[in-house]
Short mmCIF file of C-alpha atoms in Angstrom, two decimals:
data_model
loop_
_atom_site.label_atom_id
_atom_site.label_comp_id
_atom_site.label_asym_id
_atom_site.label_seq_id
_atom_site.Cartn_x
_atom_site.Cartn_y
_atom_site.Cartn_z
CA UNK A 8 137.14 216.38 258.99
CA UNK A 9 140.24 215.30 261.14
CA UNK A 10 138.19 214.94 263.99
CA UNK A 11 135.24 213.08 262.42
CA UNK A 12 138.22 210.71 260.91
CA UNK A 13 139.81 209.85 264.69
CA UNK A 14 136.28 209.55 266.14
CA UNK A 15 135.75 205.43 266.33
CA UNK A 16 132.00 206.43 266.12
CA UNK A 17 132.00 207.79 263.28
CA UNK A 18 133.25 204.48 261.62
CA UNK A 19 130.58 202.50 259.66
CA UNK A 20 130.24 198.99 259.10
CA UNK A 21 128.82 197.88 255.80
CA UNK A 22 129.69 194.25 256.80
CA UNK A 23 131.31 191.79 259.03
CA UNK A 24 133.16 188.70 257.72
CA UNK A 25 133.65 186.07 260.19
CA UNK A 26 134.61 183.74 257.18
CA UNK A 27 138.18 185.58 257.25
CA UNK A 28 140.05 188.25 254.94
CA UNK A 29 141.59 186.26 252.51
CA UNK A 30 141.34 186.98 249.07
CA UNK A 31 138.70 184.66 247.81
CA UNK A 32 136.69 186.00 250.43
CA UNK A 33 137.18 189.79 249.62
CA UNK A 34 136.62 189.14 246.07
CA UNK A 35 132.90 187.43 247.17
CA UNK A 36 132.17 189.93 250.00
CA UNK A 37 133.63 193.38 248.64
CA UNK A 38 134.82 193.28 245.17
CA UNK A 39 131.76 192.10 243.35
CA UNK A 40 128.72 194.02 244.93
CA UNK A 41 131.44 197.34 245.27
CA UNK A 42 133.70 197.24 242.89
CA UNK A 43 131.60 198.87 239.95
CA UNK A 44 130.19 201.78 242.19
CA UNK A 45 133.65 202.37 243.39
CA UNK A 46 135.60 202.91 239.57
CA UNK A 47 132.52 205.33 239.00
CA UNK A 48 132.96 207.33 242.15
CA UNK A 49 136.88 207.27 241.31
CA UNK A 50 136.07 208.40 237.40
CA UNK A 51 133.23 210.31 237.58
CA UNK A 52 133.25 211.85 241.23
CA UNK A 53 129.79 213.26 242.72
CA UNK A 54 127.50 215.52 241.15
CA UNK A 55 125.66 217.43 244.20
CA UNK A 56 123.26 220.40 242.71
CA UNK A 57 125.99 222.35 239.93
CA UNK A 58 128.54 221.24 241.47
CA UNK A 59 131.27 218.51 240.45
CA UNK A 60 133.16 216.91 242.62
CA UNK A 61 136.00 214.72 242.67
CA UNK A 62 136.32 211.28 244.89
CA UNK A 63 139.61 210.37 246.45
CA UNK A 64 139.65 206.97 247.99
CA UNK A 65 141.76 205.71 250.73
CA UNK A 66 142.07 201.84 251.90
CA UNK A 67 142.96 201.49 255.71
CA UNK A 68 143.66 197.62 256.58
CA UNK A 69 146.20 195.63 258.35
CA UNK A 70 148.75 193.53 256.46
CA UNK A 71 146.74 190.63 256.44
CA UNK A 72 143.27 192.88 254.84
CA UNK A 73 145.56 194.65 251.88
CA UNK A 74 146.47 191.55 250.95
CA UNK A 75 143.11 190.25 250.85
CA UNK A 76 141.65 193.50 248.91
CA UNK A 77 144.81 193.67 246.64
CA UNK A 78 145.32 189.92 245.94
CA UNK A 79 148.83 190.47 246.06
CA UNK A 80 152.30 190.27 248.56
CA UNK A 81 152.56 187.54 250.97
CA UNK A 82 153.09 183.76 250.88
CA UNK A 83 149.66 183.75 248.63
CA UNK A 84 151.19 186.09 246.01
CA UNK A 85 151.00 184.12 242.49
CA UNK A 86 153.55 185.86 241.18
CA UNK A 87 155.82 185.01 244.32
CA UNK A 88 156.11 189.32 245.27
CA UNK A 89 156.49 189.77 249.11
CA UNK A 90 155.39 193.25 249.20
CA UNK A 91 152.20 194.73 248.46
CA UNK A 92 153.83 198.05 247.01
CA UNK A 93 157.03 197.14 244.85
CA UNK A 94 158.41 194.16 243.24
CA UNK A 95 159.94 192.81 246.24
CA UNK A 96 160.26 188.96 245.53
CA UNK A 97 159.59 186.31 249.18
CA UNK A 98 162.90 184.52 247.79
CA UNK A 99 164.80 187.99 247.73
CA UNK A 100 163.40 189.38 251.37
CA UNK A 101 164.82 186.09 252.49
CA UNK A 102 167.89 186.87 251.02
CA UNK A 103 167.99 189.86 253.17
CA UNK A 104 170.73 192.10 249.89
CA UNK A 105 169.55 195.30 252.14
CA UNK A 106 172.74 196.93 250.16
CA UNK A 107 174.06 197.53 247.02
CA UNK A 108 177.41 198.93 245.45
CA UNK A 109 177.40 201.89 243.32
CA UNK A 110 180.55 203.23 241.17
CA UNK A 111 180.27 207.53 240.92
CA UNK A 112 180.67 208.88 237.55
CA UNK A 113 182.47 212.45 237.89
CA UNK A 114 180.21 213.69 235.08
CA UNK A 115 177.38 213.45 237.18
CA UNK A 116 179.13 216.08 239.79
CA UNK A 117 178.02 214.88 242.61
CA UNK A 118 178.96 215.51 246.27
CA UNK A 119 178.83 212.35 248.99
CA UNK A 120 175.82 214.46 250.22
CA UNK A 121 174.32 214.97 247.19
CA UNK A 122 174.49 210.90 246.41
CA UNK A 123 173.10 210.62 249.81
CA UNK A 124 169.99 212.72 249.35
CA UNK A 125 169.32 211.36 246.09
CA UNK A 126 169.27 208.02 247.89
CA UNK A 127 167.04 209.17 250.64
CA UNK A 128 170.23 208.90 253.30
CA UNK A 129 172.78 210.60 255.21
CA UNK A 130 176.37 211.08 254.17
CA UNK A 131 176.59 209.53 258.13
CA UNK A 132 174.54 206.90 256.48
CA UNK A 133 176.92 205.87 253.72
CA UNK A 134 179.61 206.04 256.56
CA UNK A 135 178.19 203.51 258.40
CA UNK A 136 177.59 201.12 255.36
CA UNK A 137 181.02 201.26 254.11
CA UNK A 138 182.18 200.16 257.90
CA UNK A 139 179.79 197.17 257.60
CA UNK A 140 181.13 196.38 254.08
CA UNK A 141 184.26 195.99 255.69
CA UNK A 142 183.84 193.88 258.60
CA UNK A 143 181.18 191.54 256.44
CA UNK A 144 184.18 191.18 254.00
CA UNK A 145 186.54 190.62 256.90
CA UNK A 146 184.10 187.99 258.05
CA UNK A 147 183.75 186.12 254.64
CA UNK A 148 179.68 186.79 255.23
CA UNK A 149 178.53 189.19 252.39
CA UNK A 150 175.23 188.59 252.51
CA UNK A 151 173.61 191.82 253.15
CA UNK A 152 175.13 193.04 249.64
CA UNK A 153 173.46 192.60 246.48
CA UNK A 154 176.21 190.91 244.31
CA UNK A 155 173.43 189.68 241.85
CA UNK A 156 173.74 192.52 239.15
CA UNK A 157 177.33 191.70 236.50
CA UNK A 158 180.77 193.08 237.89
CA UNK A 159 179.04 193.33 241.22
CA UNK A 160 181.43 191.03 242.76
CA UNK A 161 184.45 193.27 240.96
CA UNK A 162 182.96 196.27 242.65
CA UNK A 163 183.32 194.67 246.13
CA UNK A 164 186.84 193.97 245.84
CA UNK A 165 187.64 197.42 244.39
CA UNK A 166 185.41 198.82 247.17
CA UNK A 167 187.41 197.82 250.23
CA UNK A 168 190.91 198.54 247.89
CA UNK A 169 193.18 200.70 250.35
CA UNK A 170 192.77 203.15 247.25
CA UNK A 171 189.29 203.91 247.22
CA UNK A 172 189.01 203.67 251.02
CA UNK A 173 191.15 206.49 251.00
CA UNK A 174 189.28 207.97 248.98
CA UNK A 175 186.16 207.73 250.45
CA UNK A 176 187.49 208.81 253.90
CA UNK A 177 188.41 212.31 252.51
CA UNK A 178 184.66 212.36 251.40
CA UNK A 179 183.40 211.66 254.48
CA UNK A 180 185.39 214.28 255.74
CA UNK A 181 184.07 216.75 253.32
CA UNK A 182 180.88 215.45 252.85
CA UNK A 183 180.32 218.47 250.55
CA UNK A 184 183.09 217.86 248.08
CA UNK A 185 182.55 216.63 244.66
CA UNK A 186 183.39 212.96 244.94
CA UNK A 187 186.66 211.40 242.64
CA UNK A 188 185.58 209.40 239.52
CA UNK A 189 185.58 205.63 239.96
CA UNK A 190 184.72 205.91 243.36
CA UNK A 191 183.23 202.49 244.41
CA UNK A 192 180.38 203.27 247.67
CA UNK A 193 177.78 201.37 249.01
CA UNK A 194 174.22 201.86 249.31
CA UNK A 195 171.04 201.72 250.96
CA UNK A 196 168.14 199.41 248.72
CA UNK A 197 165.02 202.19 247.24
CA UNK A 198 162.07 201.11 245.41
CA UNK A 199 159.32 203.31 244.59
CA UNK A 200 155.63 202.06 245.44
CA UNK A 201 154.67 200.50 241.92
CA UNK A 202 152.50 197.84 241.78
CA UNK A 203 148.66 198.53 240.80
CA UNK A 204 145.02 197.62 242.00
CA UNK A 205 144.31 195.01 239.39
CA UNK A 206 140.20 195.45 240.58
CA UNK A 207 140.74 199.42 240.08
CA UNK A 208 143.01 199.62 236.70
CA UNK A 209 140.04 201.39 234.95
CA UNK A 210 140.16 204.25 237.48
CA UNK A 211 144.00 204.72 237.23
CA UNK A 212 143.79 203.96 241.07
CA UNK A 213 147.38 204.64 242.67
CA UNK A 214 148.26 201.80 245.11
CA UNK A 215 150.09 204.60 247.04
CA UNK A 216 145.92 204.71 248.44
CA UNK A 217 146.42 201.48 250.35
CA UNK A 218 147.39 202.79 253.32
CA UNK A 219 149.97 201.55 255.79
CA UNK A 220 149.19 201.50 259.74
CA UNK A 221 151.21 203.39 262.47
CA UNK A 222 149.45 201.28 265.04
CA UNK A 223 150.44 197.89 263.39
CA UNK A 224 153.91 199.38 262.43
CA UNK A 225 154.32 200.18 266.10
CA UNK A 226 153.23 196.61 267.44
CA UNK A 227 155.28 194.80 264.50
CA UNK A 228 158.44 196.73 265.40
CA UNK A 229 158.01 195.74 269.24
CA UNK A 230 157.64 191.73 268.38
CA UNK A 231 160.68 192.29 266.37
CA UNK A 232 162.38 193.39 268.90
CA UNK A 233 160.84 191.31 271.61
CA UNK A 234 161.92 188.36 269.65
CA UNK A 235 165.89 189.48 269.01
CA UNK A 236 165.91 189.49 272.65
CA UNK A 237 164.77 186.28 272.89
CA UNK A 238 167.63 184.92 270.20
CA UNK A 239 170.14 186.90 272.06
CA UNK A 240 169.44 185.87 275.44
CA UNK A 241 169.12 182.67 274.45
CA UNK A 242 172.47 182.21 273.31
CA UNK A 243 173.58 183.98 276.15
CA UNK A 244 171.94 181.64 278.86
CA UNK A 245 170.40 184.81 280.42
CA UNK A 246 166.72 184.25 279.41
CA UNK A 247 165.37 183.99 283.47
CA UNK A 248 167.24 187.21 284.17
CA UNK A 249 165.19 188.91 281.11
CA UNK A 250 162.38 187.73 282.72
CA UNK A 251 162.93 189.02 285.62
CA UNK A 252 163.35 192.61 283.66
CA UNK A 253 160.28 192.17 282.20
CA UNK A 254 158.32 191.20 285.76
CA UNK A 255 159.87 194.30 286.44
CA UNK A 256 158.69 196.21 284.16
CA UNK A 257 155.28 194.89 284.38
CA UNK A 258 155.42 192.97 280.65
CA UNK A 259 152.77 190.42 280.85
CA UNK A 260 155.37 187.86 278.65
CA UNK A 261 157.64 184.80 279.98
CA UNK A 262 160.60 184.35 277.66
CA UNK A 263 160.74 180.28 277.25
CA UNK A 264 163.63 178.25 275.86
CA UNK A 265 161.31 177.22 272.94
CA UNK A 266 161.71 178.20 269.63
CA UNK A 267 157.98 177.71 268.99
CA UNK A 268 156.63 179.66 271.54
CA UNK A 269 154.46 182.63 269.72
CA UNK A 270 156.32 186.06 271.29
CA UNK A 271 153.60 188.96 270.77
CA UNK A 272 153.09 191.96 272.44
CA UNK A 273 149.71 193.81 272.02
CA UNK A 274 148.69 197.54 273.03
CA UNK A 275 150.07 198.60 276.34
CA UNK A 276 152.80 195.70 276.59
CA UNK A 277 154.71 196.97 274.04
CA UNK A 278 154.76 200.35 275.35
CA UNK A 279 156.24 198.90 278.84
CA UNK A 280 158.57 196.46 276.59
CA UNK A 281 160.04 199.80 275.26
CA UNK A 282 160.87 201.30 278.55
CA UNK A 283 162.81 197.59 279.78
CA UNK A 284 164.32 197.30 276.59
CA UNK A 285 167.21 199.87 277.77
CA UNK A 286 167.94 197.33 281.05
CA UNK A 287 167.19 194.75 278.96
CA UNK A 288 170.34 195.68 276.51
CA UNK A 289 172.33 196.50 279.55
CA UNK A 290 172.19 192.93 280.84
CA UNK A 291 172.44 191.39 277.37
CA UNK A 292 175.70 193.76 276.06
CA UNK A 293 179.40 193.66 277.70
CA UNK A 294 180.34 195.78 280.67
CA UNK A 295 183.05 197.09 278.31
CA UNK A 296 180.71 197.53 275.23
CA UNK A 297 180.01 201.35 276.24
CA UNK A 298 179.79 202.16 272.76
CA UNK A 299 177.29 199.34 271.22
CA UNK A 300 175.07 200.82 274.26
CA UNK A 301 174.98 204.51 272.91
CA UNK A 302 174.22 203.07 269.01
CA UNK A 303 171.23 201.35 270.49
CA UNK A 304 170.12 204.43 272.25
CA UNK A 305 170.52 206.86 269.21
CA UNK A 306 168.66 204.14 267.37
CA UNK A 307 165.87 203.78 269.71
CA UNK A 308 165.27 207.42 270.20
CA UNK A 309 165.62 208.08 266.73
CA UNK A 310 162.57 204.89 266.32
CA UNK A 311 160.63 206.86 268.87
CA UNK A 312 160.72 210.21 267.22
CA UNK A 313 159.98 208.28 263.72
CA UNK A 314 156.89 206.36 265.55
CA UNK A 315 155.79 209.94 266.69
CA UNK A 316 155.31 211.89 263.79
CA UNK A 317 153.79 208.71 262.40
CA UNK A 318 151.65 208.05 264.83
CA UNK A 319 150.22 212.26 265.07
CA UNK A 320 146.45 212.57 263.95
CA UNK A 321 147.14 216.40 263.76
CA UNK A 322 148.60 218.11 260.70
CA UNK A 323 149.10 221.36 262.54
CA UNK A 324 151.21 219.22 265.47
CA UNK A 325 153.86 218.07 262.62
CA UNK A 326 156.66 220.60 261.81
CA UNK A 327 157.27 221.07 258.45
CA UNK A 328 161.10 219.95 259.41
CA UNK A 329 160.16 217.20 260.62
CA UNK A 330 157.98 215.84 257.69
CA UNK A 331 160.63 217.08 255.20
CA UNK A 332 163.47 214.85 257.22
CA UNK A 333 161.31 211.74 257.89
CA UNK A 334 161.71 209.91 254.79
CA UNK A 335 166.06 210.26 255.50
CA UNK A 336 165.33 209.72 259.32
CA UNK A 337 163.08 206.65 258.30
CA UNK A 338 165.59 205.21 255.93
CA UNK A 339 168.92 206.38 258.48
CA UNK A 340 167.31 204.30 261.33
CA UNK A 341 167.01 200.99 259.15
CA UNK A 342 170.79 201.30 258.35
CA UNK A 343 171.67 201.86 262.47
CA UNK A 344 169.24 198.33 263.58
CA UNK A 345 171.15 196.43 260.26
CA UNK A 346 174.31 197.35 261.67
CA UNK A 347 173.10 196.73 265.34
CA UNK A 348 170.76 193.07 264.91
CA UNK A 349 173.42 192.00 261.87
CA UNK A 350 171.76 189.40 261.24
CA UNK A 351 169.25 189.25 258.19
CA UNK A 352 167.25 186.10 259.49
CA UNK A 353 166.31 188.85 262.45
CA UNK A 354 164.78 191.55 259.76
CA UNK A 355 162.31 189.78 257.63
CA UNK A 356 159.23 191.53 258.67
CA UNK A 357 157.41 193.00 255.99
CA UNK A 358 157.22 196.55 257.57
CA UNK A 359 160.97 196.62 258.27
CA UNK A 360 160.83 195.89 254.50
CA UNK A 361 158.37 198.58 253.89
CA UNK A 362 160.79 201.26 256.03
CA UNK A 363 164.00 200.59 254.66
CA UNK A 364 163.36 200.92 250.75
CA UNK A 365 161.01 204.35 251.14
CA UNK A 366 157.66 203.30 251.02
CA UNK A 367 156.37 204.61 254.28
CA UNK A 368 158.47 207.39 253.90
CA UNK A 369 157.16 208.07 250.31
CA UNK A 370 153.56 207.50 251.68
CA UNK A 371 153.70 209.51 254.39
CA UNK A 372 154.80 212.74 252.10
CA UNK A 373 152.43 211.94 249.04
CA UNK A 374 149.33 212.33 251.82
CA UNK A 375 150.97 214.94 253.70
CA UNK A 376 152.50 217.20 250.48
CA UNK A 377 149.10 216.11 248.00
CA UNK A 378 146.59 216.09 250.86
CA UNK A 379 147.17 217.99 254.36
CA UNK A 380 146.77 214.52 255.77
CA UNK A 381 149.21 213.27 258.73
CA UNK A 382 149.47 209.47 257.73
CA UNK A 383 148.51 208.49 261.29
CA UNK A 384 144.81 210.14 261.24
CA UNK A 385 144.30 206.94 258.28
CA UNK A 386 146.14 204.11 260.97
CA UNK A 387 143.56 201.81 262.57
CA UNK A 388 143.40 203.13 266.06
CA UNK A 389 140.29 204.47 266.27
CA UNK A 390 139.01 201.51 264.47
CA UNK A 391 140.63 199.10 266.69
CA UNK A 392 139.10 200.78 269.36
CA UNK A 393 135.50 201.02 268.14
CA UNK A 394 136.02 196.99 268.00
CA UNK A 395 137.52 196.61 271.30
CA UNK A 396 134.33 198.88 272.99
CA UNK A 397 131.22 198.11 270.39
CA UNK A 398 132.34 194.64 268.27
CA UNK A 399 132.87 192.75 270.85
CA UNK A 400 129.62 193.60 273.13
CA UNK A 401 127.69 193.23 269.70
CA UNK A 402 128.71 189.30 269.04
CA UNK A 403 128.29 188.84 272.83
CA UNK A 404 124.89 190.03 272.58
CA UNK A 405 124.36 188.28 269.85
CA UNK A 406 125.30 184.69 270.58
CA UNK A 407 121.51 183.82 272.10
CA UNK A 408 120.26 184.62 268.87
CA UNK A 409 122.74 183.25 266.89
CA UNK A 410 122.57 179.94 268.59
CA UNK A 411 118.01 179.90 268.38
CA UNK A 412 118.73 180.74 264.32
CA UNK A 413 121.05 177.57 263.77
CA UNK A 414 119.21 175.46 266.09
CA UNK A 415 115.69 176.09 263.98
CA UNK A 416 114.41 177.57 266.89
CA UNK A 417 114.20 181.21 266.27
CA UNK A 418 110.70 183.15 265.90
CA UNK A 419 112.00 186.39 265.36
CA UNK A 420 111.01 188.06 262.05
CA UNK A 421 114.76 189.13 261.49
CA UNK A 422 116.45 186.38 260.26
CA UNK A 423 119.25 186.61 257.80
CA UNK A 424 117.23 184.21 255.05
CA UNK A 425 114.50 182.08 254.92
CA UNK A 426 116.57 179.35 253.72
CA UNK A 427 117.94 175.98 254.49
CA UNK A 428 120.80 174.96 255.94
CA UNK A 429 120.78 177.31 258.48
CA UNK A 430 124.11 179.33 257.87
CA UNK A 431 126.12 179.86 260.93
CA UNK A 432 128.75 182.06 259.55
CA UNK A 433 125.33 183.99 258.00
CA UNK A 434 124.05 184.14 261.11
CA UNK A 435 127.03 185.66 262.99
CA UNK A 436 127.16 188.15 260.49
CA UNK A 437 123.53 189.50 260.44
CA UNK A 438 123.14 189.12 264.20
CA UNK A 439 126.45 190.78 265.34
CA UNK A 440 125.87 193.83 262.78
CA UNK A 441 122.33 194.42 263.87
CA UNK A 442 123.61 194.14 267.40
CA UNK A 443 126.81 196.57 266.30
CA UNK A 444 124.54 199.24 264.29
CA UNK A 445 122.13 199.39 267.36
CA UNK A 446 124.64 199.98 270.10
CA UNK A 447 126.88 202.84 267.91
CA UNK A 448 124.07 205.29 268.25
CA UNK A 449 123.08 204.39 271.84
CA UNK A 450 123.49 207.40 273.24
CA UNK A 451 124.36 205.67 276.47
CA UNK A 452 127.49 203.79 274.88
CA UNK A 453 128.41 207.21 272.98
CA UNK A 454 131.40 208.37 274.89
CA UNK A 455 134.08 211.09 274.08
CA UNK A 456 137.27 210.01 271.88
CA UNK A 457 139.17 212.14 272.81
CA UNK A 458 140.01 210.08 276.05
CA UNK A 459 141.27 207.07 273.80
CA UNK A 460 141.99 208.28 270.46
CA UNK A 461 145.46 207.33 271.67
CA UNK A 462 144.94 204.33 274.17
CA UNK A 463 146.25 201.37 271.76
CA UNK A 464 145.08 198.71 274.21
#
């Protein structure tokens, strides 16, 4: 099955939508002829011979398609939610309250690593956001602390108190020690995937089945990255000498002074980004800032193991280790880049969102734990490349034909409808998947996957 899954050739296309994948048109194109055959697959499963058999559905789309098929998150979202999963509001995201404060209740018995794991964290984790507490205090720029919740602001003041930051330094010490009562600490934002399907209610359809991308992940991160560089540089005057880092490097992207300009990196750039982004921070950091250096390497290392295990297509190639940590490694990582970017204006993308309060995390073990599946055998890779080698040599091929239907000049028998006007967007569709359907079993197109199961180009 896993190899059937990463082969792009075993991909089927039921149809192709040049109109776009916005809601209205998912509802028109996929909802209403599927959406009844679908809840009975989901309720009633298959019945082949005497045997019963149970459907389980996944949904593999980029940002842009779940919100489409879910009619729900983004800057369409009636309801004004950001995220596709939880109940993320746009106006809070841009708010950027990554934290919260949390007083300990010695009935509960809990040790600082206990809190931490119940929290999906680190006791090193907690650490870290008490230190950022601090200096945003310090700074008069609280911000990145959720003070909307009553006596939140009281819990601030009492958490940076000289008394309970003594007290939290001998639990940091002994991370394993039951913590003192009253014990004001600060926390890392979790949210459990929640929201529903409203086309697939009937089938109690868990929206933990709309399925996040490692490839789109990986690219997202990158452009985040790509365009903190930019800010930093910027304000640094050292934008040509980036540049010249990234000529270097052989990164197919001039930095401009222009706030408009759209800074994207696609398949192999981002890969070469990643290896300049180390001489990159060395220009752009202090000579004397040794230390900010080694965060951003931890960080980035730890990002690269995290993308890894995402990114595997092979259940047997992921230690049971390292899917039991990744959630906490996931989670751990978003607290190092807050404290490293410190800016919230920098960390609005919606999969930064999706990392830091669980959901990929949570996804990634409900497939792995519930399924045997590795979360990156459902990313888009071999789909992306099925479209890179097949889609695009279909519409090419099909553009004579396209051009004879909508010009009243085609004889052919296969036309997409006798009608009139003559449709252009019906036309692109018909022609293009007759094209694409013909050329996937050419057996002289047919190549191996294995060679770019992997190639994200």
């Amino acid at each position: 099955m896993e190899k059937r899954v990463r082969q792009a050739l075993d991909a089927v296309t039921l149809m192709v939508l040049p109109v776009g994948d916005n809601a209205k048109n998912m509802k028109f194109n996929f909802w209403e002829p599927y959406e009844k055959e679908i809840v009975s697959l989901l309720k009633n499963g298959l019945q082949i011979e005497n045997n019963d058999m149970e459907v389980v559905c996944f949904f593999r789309a980029d940002l842009a398609g779940h919100n489409g098929l879910l009619e729900q998150g983004g800057v369409s979202d009636a309801s004004g939610k950001f995220c596709i999963h939880c109940e993320e509001t746009s106006e809070s995201k841009r708010a950027g309250n990554f934290m919260f404060l949390s007083e300990n209740n010695a009935q509960d018995g809990l040790s600082l690593r206990q809190f931490a794991e119940r929290y999906t964290l680190n006791p090193s984790d907690i650490e870290l956001m008490n230190s950022m507490v601090k200096v945003s205090v310090d700074l008069g720029s609280v911000e990145m602390i959720d003070l909307s919740s009553t006596g939140a602001e009281q819990l601030l003041g009492r958490c940076v108190s000289p008394e309970n930051q003594q007290k939290l330094s001998k639990c940091f010490e002994h991370p394993d020690m039951l913590m003192p009562d009253n014990v004001v600490l600060p926390c890392l934002k979790l949210c459990k995937i929640s929201r529903e399907c409203k086309h697939l209610k009937d089938a109690q359809f868990k929206s933990l089945h709309f399925i996040y991308c490692s490839l789109h992940l990986k690219l997202r991160f990158v452009n985040l990255l790509l365009n903190y560089v930019y800010e930093v540089a910027a304000n640094k005057h050292k934008v040509a000498a980036v540049n010249r880092i990234l000529q270097r490097f052989h990164v197919n992207m001039e930095l401009k002074n222009d706030r408009d300009q759209q800074r994207q990196l696609n398949g192999k750039m981002c890969k070469r980004f990643m290896n300049a982004f180390p001489a990159i921070m060395d220009l752009l950091l202090p000579d004397s800032d040794d230390g900010k250096r080694q965060e951003w390497k931890v960080a980035i290392d730890d990002w690269n193991h995290i993308i890894q295990v995402l990114s595997c297509q092979y259940y047997d190639k992921i230690s049971a280790t390292d899917a039991k940590q990744l959630p906490t490694r996931i989670r751990s990582f978003c607290v190092k880049l807050i404290n490293l970017v410190g800016d919230v204006k920098r960390l609005q993308s919606f999969y930064f969102h999706s990392m830091l309060v669980g959901h990929i995390g949570e996804q990634f073990t409900y497939l792995y734990e519930e399924f045997g599946i590795p979360i990156g055998l459902l990313s888009l890779s071999p789909i992306e490349k099925r479209h890179e080698a097949f889609g695009r040599r279909a519409y090419k091929k099909a553009i004579p034909e396209i051009n004879s239907y909508t010009s009243g000049n085609c004889k052919s028998e296969l036309q997409p409808g006798d009608g009139e006007p003559k449709d252009a967007n019906s036309a692109r569709s018909f022609y293009t998947l007759m094209n694409l359907l013909l050329q996937t079993y050419n057996p002289e197109i047919c190549v191996d996957d294995e060679s770019y199961v992997d190639d994200e180009t």
